[in-house]
mmCIF file of C-alpha atoms in Angstrom:
data_model
loop_
_atom_site.group_PDB
_atom_site.id
_atom_site.type_symbol
_atom_site.label_atom_id
_atom_site.label_comp_id
_atom_site.label_asym_id
_atom_site.label_seq_id
_atom_site.Cartn_x
_atom_site.Cartn_y
_atom_site.Cartn_z
ATOM 1 C CA MET A 1 185.389 72.680 12.891
ATOM 2 C CA GLY A 2 184.751 76.184 12.142
ATOM 3 C CA LYS A 3 182.524 78.244 12.711
ATOM 4 C CA GLN A 4 179.082 77.439 9.855
ATOM 5 C CA LYS A 5 177.640 80.206 8.157
ATOM 6 C CA LYS A 6 174.034 81.057 8.387
ATOM 7 C CA THR A 7 172.278 81.031 5.852
ATOM 8 C CA ILE A 8 169.609 83.461 4.834
ATOM 9 C CA GLY A 9 166.821 81.846 3.103
ATOM 10 C CA LYS A 10 164.603 83.914 0.774
ATOM 11 C CA THR A 11 162.968 86.328 2.701
ATOM 12 C CA TYR A 12 159.248 88.078 1.749
ATOM 13 C CA LYS A 13 158.434 92.262 1.430
ATOM 14 C CA VAL A 14 155.968 92.986 4.332
ATOM 15 C CA ARG A 15 153.907 95.477 3.226
ATOM 16 C CA ILE A 16 152.416 97.758 6.420
ATOM 17 C CA THR A 17 149.705 99.872 5.384
ATOM 18 C CA LEU A 18 148.502 104.028 6.245
ATOM 19 C CA PRO A 19 145.806 102.747 9.209
ATOM 20 C CA ALA A 20 148.805 99.974 10.095
ATOM 21 C CA LEU A 21 150.673 102.325 10.318
ATOM 22 C CA GLN A 22 148.422 104.745 12.077
ATOM 23 C CA ASN A 23 146.757 102.301 14.491
ATOM 24 C CA ILE A 24 150.771 101.611 15.981
ATOM 25 C CA ASP A 25 150.903 105.455 16.372
ATOM 26 C CA GLU A 26 147.891 105.736 18.990
ATOM 27 C CA ILE A 27 149.220 102.518 20.848
ATOM 28 C CA THR A 28 151.709 104.094 22.282
ATOM 29 C CA GLY A 29 150.928 107.629 22.223
ATOM 30 C CA PHE A 30 148.287 106.422 24.711
ATOM 31 C CA ILE A 31 150.916 104.355 26.228
ATOM 32 C CA ALA A 32 153.346 107.639 26.523
ATOM 33 C CA PHE A 33 151.002 109.757 26.581
ATOM 34 C CA ILE A 34 147.754 108.664 28.673
ATOM 35 C CA ASN A 35 149.114 106.024 30.623
ATOM 36 C CA GLN A 36 152.565 108.797 30.888
ATOM 37 C CA GLN A 37 155.213 105.814 30.089
ATOM 38 C CA PRO A 38 156.994 106.207 27.774
ATOM 39 C CA GLN A 39 159.710 104.003 27.982
ATOM 40 C CA ASN A 40 157.312 101.267 28.057
ATOM 41 C CA ALA A 41 156.316 102.485 24.414
ATOM 42 C CA ILE A 42 159.514 103.177 22.896
ATOM 43 C CA LYS A 43 159.706 98.963 23.833
ATOM 44 C CA VAL A 44 155.828 97.961 22.593
ATOM 45 C CA GLY A 45 156.440 100.121 19.323
ATOM 46 C CA ASP A 46 159.934 98.262 18.592
ATOM 47 C CA ALA A 47 158.380 94.993 19.331
ATOM 48 C CA ILE A 48 155.910 94.935 17.021
ATOM 49 C CA PHE A 49 158.133 96.771 14.496
ATOM 50 C CA GLU A 50 160.830 93.156 14.881
ATOM 51 C CA LEU A 51 157.609 90.692 14.455
ATOM 52 C CA ILE A 52 157.252 92.973 11.671
ATOM 53 C CA ASP A 53 160.903 91.943 10.801
ATOM 54 C CA LYS A 54 160.123 88.058 11.554
ATOM 55 C CA ILE A 55 157.612 87.623 9.893
ATOM 56 C CA SER A 56 159.598 88.799 6.019
ATOM 57 C CA PHE A 57 161.388 85.694 7.190
ATOM 58 C CA ASN A 58 158.674 83.064 7.324
ATOM 59 C CA PRO A 59 155.503 84.317 7.002
ATOM 60 C CA PHE A 60 153.680 80.927 7.066
ATOM 61 C CA VAL A 61 154.369 81.123 11.293
ATOM 62 C CA TYR A 62 151.650 83.361 11.865
ATOM 63 C CA LYS A 63 148.406 83.204 11.034
ATOM 64 C CA GLU A 64 146.617 85.191 9.052
ATOM 65 C CA CYS A 65 144.231 87.602 9.698
ATOM 66 C CA ASP A 66 140.896 88.085 7.787
#
């Protein structure tokens, strides 16, 4: 009974537009400077980019935004 290898399926390319990156920067900047919670800003930014990574592996799990 050996260890099973995790197979990685097809990954998709996720394009992040410049306005989207600016929005993420505004969100994290607001949390860090206006709310004075820099650690929470880091956590939120990391969570956003982790979700973007998950989308690249399985994009059909999430609904498309209009």
